[in-house]
Coordinates of C-alpha atoms and ligand atoms in Angstrom, one line a residue:
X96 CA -10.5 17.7 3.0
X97 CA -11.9 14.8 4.4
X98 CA -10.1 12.1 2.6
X99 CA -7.0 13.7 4.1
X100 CA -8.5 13.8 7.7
X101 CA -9.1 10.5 7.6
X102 CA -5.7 9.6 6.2
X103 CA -4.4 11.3 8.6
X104 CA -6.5 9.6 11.4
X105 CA -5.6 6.4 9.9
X106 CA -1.5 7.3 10.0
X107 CA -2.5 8.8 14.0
X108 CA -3.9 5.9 15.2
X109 CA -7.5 4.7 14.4
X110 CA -8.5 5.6 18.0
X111 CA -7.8 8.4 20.4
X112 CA -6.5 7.0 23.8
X113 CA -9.5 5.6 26.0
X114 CA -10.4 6.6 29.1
X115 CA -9.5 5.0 31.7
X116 CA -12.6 3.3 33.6
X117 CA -13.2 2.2 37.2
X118 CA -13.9 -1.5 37.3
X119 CA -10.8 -3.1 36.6
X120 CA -10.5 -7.1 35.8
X121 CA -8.3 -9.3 37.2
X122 CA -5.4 -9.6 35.1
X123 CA -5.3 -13.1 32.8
X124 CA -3.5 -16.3 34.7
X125 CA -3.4 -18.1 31.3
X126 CA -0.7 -16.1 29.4
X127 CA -0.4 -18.3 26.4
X128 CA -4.4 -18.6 25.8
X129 CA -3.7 -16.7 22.8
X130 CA -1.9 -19.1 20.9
X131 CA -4.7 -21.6 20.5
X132 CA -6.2 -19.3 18.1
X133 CA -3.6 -18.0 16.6
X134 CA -2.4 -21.6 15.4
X135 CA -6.1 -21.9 14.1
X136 CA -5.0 -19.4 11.4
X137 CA -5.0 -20.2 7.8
X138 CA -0.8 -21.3 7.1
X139 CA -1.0 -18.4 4.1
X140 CA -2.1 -15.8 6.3
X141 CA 0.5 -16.5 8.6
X142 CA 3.2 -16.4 6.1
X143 CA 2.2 -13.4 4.5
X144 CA 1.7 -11.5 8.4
X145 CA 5.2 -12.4 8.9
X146 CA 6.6 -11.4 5.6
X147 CA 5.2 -8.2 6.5
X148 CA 6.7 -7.4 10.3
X149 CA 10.0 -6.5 11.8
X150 CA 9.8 -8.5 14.5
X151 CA 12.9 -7.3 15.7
X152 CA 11.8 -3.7 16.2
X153 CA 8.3 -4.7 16.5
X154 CA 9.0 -7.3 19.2
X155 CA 6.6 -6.0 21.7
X156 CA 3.7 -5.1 19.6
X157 CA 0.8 -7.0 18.8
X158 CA -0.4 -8.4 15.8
X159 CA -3.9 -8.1 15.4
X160 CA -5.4 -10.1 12.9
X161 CA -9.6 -9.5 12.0
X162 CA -11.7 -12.1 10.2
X163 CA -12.1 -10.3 6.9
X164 CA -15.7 -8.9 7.7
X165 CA -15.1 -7.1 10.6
X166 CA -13.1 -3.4 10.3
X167 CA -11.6 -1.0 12.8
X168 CA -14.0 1.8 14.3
X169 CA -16.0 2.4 10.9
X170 CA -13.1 2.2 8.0
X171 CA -15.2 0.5 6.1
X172 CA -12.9 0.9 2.7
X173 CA -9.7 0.1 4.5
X174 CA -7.4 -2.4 3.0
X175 CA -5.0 -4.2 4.8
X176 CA -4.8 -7.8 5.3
X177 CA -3.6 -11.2 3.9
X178 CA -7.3 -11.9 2.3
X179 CA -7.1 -12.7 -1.5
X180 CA -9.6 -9.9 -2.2
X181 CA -7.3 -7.8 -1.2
X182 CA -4.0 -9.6 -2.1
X183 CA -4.8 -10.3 -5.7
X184 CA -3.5 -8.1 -8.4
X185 CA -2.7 -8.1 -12.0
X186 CA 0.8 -8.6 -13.0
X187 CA 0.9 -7.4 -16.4
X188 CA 4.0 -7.1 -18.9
X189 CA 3.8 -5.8 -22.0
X190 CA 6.3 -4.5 -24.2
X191 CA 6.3 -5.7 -28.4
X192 CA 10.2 -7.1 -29.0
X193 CA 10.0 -7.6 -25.3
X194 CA 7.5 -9.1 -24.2
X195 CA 5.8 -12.7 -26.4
X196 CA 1.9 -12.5 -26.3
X197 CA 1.4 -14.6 -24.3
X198 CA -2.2 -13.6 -22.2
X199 CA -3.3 -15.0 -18.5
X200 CA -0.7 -16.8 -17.5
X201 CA -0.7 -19.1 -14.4
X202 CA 3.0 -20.2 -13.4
X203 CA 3.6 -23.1 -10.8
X204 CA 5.1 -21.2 -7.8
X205 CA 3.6 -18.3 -6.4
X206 CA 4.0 -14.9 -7.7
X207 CA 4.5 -12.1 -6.1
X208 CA 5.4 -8.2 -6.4
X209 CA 9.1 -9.3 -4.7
X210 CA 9.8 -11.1 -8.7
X211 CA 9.3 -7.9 -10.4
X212 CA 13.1 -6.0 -9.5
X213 CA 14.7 -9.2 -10.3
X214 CA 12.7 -9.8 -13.4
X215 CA 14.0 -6.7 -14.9
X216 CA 17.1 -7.6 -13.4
X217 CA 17.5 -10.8 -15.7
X218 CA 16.1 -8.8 -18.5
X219 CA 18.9 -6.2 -18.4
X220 CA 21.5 -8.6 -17.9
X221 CA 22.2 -7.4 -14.4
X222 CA 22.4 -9.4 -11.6
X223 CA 20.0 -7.9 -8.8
X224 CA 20.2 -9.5 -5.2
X225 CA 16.7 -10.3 -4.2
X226 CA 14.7 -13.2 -2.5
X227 CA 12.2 -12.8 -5.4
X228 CA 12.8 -14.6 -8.8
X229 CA 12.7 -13.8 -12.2
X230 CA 9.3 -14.5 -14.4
X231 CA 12.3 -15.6 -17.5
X232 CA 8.9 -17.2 -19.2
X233 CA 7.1 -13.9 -19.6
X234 CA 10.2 -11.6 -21.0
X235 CA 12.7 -12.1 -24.0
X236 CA 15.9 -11.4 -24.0
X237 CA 16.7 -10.2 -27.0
X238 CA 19.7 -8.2 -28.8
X239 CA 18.8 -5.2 -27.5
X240 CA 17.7 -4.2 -24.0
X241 CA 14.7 -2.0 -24.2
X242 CA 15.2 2.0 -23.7
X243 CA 12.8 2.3 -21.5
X244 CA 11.1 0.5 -18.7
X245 CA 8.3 2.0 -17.3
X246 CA 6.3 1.3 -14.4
X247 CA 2.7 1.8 -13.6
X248 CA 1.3 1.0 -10.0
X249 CA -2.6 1.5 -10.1
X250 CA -3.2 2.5 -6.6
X251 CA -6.0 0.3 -5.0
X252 CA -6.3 -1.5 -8.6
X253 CA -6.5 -5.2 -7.2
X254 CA -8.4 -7.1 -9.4
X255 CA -11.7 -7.4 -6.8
X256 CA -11.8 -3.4 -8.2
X257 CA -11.1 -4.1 -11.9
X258 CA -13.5 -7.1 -12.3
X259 CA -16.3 -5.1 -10.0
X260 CA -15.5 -2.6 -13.5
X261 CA -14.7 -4.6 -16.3
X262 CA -15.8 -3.3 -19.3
X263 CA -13.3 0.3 -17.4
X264 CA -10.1 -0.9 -19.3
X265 CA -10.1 -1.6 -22.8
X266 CA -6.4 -0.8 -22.8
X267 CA -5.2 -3.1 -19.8
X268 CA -6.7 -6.0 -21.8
X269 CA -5.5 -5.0 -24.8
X270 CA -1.8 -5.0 -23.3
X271 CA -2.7 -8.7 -21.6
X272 CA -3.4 -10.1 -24.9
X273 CA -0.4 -8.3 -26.8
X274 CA 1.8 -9.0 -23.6
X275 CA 1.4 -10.9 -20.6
X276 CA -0.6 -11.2 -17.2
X277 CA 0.6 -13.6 -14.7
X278 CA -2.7 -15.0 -13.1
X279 CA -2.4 -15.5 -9.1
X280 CA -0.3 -13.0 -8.8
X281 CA -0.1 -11.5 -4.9
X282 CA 1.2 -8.8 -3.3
X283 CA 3.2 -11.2 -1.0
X284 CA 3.2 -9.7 2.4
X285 CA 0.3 -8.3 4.6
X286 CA -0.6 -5.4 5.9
X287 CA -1.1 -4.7 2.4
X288 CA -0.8 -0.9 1.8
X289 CA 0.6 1.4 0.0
X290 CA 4.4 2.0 1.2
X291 CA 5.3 -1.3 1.7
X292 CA 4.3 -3.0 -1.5
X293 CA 5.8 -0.1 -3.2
X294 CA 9.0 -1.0 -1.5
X295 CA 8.6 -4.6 -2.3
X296 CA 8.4 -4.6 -6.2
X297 CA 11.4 -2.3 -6.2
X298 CA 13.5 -4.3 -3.8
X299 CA 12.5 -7.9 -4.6
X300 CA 12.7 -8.5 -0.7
X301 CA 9.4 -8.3 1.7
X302 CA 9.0 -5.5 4.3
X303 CA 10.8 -8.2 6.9
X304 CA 13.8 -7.1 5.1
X305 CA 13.4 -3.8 3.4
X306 CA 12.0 -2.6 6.7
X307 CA 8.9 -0.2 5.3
X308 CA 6.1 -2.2 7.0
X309 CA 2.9 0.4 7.2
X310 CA 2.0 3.7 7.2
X311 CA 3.3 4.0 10.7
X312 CA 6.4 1.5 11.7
X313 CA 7.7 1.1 15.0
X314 CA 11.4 2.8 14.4
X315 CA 14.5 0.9 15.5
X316 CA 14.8 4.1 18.3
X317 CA 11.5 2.8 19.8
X318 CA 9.4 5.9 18.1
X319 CA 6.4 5.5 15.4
X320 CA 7.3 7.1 12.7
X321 CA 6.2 7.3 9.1
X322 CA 7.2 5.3 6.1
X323 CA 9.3 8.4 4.8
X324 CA 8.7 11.0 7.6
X325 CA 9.0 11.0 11.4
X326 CA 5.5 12.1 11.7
X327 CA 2.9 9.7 10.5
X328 CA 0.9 10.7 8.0
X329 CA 2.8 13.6 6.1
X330 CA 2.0 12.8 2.7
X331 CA 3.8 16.0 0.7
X332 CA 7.3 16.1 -0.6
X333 CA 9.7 16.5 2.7
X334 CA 10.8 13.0 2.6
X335 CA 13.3 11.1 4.6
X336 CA 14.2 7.7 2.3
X337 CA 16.0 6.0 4.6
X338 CA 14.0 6.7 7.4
X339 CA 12.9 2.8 7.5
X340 CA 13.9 1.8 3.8
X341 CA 17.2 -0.9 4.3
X342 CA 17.1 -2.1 1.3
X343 CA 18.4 -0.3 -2.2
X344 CA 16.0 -0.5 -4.5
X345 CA 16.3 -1.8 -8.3
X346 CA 17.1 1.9 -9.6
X347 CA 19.1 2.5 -6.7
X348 CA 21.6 -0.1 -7.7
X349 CA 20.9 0.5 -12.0
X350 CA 22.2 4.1 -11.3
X351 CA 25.3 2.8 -9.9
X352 CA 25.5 -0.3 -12.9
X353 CA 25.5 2.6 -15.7
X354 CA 27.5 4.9 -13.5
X355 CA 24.3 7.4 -12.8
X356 CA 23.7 7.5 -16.7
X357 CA 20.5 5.7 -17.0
X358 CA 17.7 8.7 -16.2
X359 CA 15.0 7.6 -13.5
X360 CA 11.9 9.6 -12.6
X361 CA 8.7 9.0 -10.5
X362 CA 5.7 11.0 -10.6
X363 CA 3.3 9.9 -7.4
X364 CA 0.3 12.1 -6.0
X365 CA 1.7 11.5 -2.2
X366 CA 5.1 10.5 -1.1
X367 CA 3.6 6.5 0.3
X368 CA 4.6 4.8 -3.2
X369 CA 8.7 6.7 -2.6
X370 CA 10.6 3.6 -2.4
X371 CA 9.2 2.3 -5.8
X372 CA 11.7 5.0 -7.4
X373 CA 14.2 4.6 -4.6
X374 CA 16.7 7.0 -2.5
X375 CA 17.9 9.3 -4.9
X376 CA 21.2 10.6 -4.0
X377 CA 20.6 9.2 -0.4
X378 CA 22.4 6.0 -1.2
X379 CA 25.7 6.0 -1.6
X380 CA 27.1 6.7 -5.3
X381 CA 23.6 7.8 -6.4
X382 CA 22.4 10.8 -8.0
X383 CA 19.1 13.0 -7.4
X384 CA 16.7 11.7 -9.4
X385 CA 13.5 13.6 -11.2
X386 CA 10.7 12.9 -8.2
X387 CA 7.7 14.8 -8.7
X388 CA 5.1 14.9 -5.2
X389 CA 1.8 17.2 -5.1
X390 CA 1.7 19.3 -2.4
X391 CA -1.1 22.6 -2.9
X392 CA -1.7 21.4 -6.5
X393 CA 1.7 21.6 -7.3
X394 CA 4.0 19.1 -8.4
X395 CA 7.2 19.5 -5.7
X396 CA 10.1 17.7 -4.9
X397 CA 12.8 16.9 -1.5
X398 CA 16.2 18.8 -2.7
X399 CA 18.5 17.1 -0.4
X400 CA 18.0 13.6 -2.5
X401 CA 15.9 14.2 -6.1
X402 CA 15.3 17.1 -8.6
X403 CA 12.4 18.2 -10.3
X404 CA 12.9 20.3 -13.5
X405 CA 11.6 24.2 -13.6
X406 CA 8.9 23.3 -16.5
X407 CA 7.6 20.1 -14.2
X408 CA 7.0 22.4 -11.1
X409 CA 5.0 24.8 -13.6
X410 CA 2.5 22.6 -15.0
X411 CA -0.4 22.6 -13.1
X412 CA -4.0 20.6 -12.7
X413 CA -6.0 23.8 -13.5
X414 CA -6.3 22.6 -17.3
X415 CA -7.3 19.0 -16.2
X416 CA -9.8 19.8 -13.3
X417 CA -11.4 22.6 -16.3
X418 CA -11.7 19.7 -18.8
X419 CA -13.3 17.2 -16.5
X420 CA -16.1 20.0 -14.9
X421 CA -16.7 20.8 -18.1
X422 CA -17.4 17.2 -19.1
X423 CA -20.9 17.3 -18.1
X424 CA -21.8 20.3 -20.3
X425 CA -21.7 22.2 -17.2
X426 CA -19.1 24.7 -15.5
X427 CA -19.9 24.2 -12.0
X428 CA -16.6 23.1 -10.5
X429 CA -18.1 19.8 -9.9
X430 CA -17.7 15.8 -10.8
X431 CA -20.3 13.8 -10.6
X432 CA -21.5 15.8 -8.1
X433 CA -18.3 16.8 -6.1
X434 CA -16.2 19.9 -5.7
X435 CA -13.5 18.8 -7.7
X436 CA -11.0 21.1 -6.3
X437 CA -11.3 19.0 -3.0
X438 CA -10.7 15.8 -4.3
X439 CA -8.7 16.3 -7.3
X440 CA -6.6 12.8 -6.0
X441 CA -10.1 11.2 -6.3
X442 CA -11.2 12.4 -9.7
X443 CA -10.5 11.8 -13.4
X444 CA -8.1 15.2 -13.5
X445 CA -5.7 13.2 -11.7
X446 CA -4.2 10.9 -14.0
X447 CA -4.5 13.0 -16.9
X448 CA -1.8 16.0 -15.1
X449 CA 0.1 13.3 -14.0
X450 CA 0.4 11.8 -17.9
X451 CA 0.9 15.5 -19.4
X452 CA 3.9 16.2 -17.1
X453 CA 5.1 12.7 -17.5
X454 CA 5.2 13.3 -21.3
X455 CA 7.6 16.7 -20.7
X456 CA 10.5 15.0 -18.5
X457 CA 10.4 11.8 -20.6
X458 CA 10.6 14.4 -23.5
X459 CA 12.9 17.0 -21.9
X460 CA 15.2 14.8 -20.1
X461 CA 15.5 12.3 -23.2
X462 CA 14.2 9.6 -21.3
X463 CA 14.4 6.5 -24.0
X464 CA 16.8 7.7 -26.4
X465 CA 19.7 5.8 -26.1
X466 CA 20.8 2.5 -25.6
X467 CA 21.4 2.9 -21.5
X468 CA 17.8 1.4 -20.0
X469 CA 15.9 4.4 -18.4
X470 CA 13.0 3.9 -15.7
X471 CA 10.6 5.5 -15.1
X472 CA 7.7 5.4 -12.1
X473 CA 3.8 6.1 -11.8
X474 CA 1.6 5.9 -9.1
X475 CA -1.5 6.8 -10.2
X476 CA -3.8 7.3 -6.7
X477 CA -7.3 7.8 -8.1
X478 CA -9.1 4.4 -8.0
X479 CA -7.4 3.6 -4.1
X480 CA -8.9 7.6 -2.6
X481 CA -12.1 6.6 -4.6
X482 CA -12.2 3.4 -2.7
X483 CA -11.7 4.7 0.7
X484 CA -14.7 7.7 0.0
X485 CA -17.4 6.2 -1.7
X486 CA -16.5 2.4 -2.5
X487 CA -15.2 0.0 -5.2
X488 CA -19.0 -0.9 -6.4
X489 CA -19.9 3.2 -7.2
X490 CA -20.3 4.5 -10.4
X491 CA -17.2 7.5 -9.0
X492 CA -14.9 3.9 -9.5
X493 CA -15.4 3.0 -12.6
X494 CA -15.0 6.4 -13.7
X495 CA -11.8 6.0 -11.7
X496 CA -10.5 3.1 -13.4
X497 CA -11.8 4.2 -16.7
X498 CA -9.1 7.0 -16.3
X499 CA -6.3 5.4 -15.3
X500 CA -7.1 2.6 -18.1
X501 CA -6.8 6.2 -20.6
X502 CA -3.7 7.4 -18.9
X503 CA -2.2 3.9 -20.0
X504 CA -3.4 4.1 -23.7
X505 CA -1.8 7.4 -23.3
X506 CA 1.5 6.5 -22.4
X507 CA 1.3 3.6 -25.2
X508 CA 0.8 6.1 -27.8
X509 CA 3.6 8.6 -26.4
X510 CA 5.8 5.3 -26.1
X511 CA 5.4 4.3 -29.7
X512 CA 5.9 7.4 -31.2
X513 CA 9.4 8.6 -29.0
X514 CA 10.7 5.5 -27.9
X515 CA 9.8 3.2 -30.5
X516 CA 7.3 0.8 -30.5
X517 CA 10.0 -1.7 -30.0
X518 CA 11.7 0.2 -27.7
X519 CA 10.4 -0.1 -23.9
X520 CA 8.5 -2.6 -21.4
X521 CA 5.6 -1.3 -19.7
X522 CA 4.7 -3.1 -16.3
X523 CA 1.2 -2.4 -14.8
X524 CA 0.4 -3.8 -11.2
X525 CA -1.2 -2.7 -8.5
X526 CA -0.4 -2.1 -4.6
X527 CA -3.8 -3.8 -3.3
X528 CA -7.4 -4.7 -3.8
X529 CA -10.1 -3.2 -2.2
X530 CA -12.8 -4.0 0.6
X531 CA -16.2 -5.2 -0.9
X532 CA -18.9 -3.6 1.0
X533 CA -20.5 -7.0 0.8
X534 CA -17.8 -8.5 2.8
X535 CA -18.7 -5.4 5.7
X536 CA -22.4 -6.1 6.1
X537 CA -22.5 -9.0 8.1
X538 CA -19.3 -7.4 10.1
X539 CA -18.7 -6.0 13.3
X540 CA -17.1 -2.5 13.2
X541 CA -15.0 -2.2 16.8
X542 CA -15.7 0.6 19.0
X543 CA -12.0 1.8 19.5
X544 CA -12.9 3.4 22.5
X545 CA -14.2 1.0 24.4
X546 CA -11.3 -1.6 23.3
X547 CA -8.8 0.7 24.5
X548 CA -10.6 1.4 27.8
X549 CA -11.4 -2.2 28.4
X550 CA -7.6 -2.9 28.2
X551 CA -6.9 0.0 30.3
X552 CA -9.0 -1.0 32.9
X553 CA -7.8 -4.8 32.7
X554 CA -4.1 -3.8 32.9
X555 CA -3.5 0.1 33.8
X556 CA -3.0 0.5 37.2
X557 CA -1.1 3.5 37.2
X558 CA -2.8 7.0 36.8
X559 CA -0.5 9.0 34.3
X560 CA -2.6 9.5 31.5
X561 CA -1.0 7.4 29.3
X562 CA -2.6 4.0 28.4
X563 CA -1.4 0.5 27.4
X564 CA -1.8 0.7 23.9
X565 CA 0.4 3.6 22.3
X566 CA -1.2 3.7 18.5
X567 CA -3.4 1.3 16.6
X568 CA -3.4 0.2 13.0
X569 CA -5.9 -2.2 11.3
X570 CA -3.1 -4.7 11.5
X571 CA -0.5 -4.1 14.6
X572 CA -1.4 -2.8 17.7
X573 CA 1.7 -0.4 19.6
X574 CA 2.2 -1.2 23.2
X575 CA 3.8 1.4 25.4
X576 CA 6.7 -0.6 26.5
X577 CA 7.1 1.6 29.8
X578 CA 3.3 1.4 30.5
X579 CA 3.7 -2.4 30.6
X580 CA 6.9 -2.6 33.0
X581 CA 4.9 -0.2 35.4
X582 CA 2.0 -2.4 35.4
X583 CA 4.1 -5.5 35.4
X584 CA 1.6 -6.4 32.3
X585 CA 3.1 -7.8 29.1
X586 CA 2.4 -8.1 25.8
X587 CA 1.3 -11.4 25.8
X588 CA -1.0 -10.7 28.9
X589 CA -3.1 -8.2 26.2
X590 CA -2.9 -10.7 23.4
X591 CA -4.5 -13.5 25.3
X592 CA -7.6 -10.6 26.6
X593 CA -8.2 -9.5 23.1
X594 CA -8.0 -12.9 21.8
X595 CA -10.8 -13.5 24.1
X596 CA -12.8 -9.9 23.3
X597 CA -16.4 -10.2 21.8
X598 CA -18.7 -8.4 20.7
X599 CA -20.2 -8.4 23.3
X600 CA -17.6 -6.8 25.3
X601 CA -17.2 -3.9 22.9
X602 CA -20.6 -2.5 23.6
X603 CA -21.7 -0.5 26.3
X604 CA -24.9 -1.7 26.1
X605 CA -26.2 -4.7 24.6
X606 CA -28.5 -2.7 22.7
X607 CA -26.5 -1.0 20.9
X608 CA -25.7 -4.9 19.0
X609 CA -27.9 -4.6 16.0
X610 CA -30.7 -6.7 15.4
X611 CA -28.9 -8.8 12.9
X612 CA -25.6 -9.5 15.4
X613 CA -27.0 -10.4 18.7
X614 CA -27.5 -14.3 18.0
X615 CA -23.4 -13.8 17.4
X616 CA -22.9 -11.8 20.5
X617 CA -20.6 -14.2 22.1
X618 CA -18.2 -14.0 19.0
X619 CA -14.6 -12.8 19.4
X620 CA -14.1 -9.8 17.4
X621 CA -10.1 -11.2 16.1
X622 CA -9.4 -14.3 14.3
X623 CA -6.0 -13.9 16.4
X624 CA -3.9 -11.6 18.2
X625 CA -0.7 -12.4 19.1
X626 CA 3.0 -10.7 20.0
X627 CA 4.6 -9.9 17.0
X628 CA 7.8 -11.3 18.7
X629 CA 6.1 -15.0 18.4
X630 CA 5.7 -14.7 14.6
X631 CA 7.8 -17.8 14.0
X632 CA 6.1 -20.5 16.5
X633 CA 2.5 -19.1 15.3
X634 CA 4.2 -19.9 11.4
X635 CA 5.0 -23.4 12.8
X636 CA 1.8 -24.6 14.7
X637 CA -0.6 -23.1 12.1
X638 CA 1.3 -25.1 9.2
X639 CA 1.4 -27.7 11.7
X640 CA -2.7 -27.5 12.2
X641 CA -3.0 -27.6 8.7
X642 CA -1.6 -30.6 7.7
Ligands
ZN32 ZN1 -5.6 3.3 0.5

C-alpha cells in the first residue's frame, strides 16, 4: 500500500522532526529580510497563495513558497502550487437544451472553479451567495430547468495531464464541441489539492472563506487537523463536515430551496473531494444525502450526516478488477504489470465500479425524473494516484485518462436514455494539474531533515524534544507557537533564515550536490517564505513591484 503510505506521510508532515544538532547560529538581527523576496513574487501567485490561507488561524505559520522545479524531500509528483501547470483545468459544460455549442471559449475576466456554484445558481433561477460569478454566456436558460445536473471532477485531470494524453478522450472533446469549454480556466487558489478546490466549486467562495485549506489545516483550537477528520490523513468514510468547512455548499442550500426534495448523491474513492457534495444533514434543515466512500473495497458511508442504500454497499470492484486482469488475455491479477488489488484507486477498475453503482442510485433513487433539479457528484481519483506513482508522461496515465474519458461516454449514454437527452447538464473539471517530471530535473529536492535541524539549531534552545516547526506541507510550514515563546524566536525570525537557505545549506556534504547543481550551489531553495499573517503587505509590495 504504498500510495497510501505516502498519502499518509504527505497528511503527517513531509518530514519527521530533526534532530537537534550542536552548533547553533546566532539568531537573525534582520527580522524583515524576508520580505525583499517575497515582494519579488509574481502579483498572481500572491493572489492565489492568499486566496488559499486562513490567515486568521494560520497567523503564525509560514508560507513557504518553492520555485516550481524544486519539491519537498523527493515528492516528485506532488501538486500544490500557484503554477499554471498545475492551476489550469478544463471547465467544460455540456448539456443539449442546456448548453449552445459553443467549443473553447476564452471569456474576458478570469475564470475560476469559485463561478461554477453560482453558475448553476443562475441557471436554476436561485440566487446563490458567492464571490464567484456566473458563466450566463455558456448556459441557456430555457423553459425548463434541467432534471439533472451532474458533476464530474477528474482528479489530477489539469490539462498539463490531458494534453501530455490527447488522443485519451474522445468523449471530453466530443462534449467541448457539442457544449462548452471555458479556455483559462484556473482553480483560483493555491495550494492546489484536492479538498480545497473541491470546496471551492461547491461554495463559489475560496478556501479564505470556506475554511478547507489543505490536507492538514491549522484548526481554530490551535490543533492540525484534517480537511474532514481530526487526524490528518484518514481518507475512509468517518467524516466530520464541519470540521473546517464554514461555508454551505450549493446542494447544501438547493436541499433547503426545494424543501430536501431535490435528491443529491456523491460517489468519491476517498473522503478529500466531501465538500463538493456538502454536509448532509449537518447543516441546519438538511437531509442525509446518498454519499458513497471506499473503505476495504467497499463502498461505505458516515450515518450521523448521509445514507447509502443496501444495493450501493453490495456492489463490489471484484467484477471490474476481473475484467481489467483479464484485459491482457491473461488472469494473473495484474495491470500493466501491477497487482491490481493494491492499487485498484490507480487502475482502470476504478472508474468503471464507480459508474455501475452510479447507474443503480440514479436509477433506484429516481434521480432525474421529475421536474425538481437533482445533483449528483463524482470524483473519479484514477488519473491524480496515477500521477503521484508513476507520473503524468507513463503509458499507466493514459490508460488512466483513457478510463475516466469511458466513464463519461458512459454516463452520456445512461443520461440520454433515463433522463433524456434534453434533460440534464453535465460539468466536467478537474481539482489540479500535475507535476511534469521535466520541470523536476533541473530541481533541488530538500532534505527535510536537515531543514528541520538547521532551524532547530538556529532557534531551539530549549531541550524538550520538541522542535520549532510542528508539521510541514509543500505549501505552509506549522510553527509550534509555545516552542517559539520559549525560545523568544518568532515566526518571522524563521522566515527571514529560510528565505536565505541554499542548497548549499541543505547538504551535509558538498558532495552529496550532484554534478549538475554545484555551479548553483549558492541558490536559495524558496522563491519566498514569509508569515502567513503578512499575506496582505506581501499582496501589496509584489503588485507594487510589478507595475
Ligand atoms: Zn494528489
Amino acid at each position: 500500500m504504498v500510495g497510501l503510505l505516502v498519502l499518509a506521510a504527505l497528511a503527517a508532515g513531509v518530514w519527521s522532526r530533526g534532530e537537534q544538532q550542536e552548533a547553533r547560529s546566532p539568531i537573525l538581527k534582520d527580522r524583515d529580510a524576508y520580505m525583499a523576496t517575497a515582494c519579488e513574487l509574481p502579483t498572481q501567485w500572491v493572489r492565489l497563495i492568499d486566496r488559499g490561507l486562513r490567515s486568521a488561524t494560520d497567523s503564525h505559520d509560514l508560507v513557504v513558497q518553492l520555485p516550481p522545479q524544486n519539491s519537498m524531500g523527493g515528492f516528485t509528483s506532488m501538486h500544490s502550487g500557484p503554477f499554471g501547470f498545475l492551476q489550469d483545468v478544463p471547465l467544460v459544460f455540456y448539456g443539449p437544451g442546456h448548453v449552445p455549442a459553443q467549443g473553447h471559449v476564452r471569456l474576458r475576466s478570469e475564470v475560476t472553479l469559485a463561478d461554477v456554484a453560482p453558475t448553476f445558481g443562475w441557471l436554476l433561477g436561485f440566487d446563490f451567495p458567492s464571490h464567484g460569478r456566473p458563466l450566463k454566456s455558456v448556459l441557456e436558460r430555457g423553459e425548463r430547468a434541467p432534471k439533472l445536473i451532474m458533476t464530474v471532477v477528474i482528479d489530477g485531470g489539469g490539462w498539463n495531464a490531458l494534453e501530455r494524453w490527447p488522443d485519451a478522450w474522445p468523449n471530453l472533446a466530443r462534449m467541448i464541441e457539442e457544449g462548452v469549454n471555458l479556455e483559462g480556466a484556473i482553480v483560483g487558489s493555491s495550494p492546489s489539492v484536492t479538498p480545497a478546490s473541491h470546496a471551492t466549486l461547491s461554495t463559489g467562495v475560496f478556501p479564505k472563506d470556506h475554511g478547507v485549506t489543505a490536507i492538514q489545516n491549522r484548526h481554530g483550537d490551535g490543533s492540525i487537523v484534517g480537511s474532514f477528520t481530526r487526524t490528518p490523513g484518514e481518507l475512509g468514510p468517518d467524516v466530520r463536515p464541519r470540521l473546517n468547512l464554514r461555508s454551505p455548499t450549493f446542494a447544501d442550500l438547493w436541499d433547503i430551496e426545494t424543501g430536501n426534495e431535490a435528491e443529491v448523491g456523491m460517489l468519491s474513492y476517498f473522503n478529500y473531494p466531501l465538500a463538493m457534495l456538502g454536509q448532509g444533514s449537518a447543516w441546519p434543515g438538511g437531509d442525509d444525502d446518498v454519499l458513497g466512500l471506499q473503505e476495504d473495497m467497499q463502498w461505505k458511508t458516515t450515518p450521523a450526516f448521509y445514507s447509502l442504500p443496501r444495493y450501493a454497499r453490495s456492489i463490489s470492484p471484484r467484477d471490474d478488477i476481473a475484467a481489467l486482469d483479464r484485459q491482457d488475455g491473461r488472469v494473473d491479477e495484474q495491470w500493466m504489470g501491477h497487482l491490481i488489488d493494491e492499487k485498484l484507486d490507480a487502475t482502470p477498475a476504478l472508474a468503471r465500479w464507480i459508474n455501475r453503482t452510479t447507474k443503480a442510485i440514479l436509477l433506484n433513487e429516481e434521480f432525474g425524473s421529475d421536474e425538481i433539479t437533482d445533483l449528483f457528484f463524482i470524483n473519479y481519483k484514477t488519473p491524480d494516484r496515477v500521477g503521484h506513482r508513476w507520473g503524468m508522461d507513463t503509458p499507466e496515465q493514459r490508460a488512466a485518462i483513457s478510463s475516466v474519458d469511458d466513464a463519461l461516454g458512459d454516463l452520456i449514454d445512461f443520461m440520454d436514455r433515463h433522463v433524456g437527452s434534453e434533460g440534464y447538464v453535465l460539468l466536467v473539471t478537474a481539482d489540479h494539474g500535475q507535476r511534469p517530471l521535466s520541470e523536476v530535473r533541473d530541481g533541488w529536492s530538500i532534505n527535510g531533515e536537515k531543514l528541520l535541524a538547521d532551524v532547530n539549531a538556529a532557534f531551539d534552545k530549549t531541550d524538550d524534544g520538541r522542535g520549532i516547526i510542528e508539521a510541514t506541507s509543500p505549501t505552509l510550514f506549522f510553527l509550534d507557537e509555545e516552542q517559539l515563546a520559549k525560545n523568544d524566536v518568532h515566526a518571522e525570525d524563521v522566515a527571514s533564515f529560510l528565505s536565505n537557505y541554499t542548497i548549499s545549506d541543505n547538504v551535509s556534504s558538498q558532495a552529496d550536490i550532484p554534478q549538475g547543481l554545484r555551479s548553483r550551489k549558492k541558490e536559495r531553495v524558496f522563491s519566498a517564505v514569509f508569515p502567513s499573517r503578512n499575506v496582505d503587505e506581501v499582496l501589496s509590495c509584489a503588485d507594487a513591484g510589478d507595475q
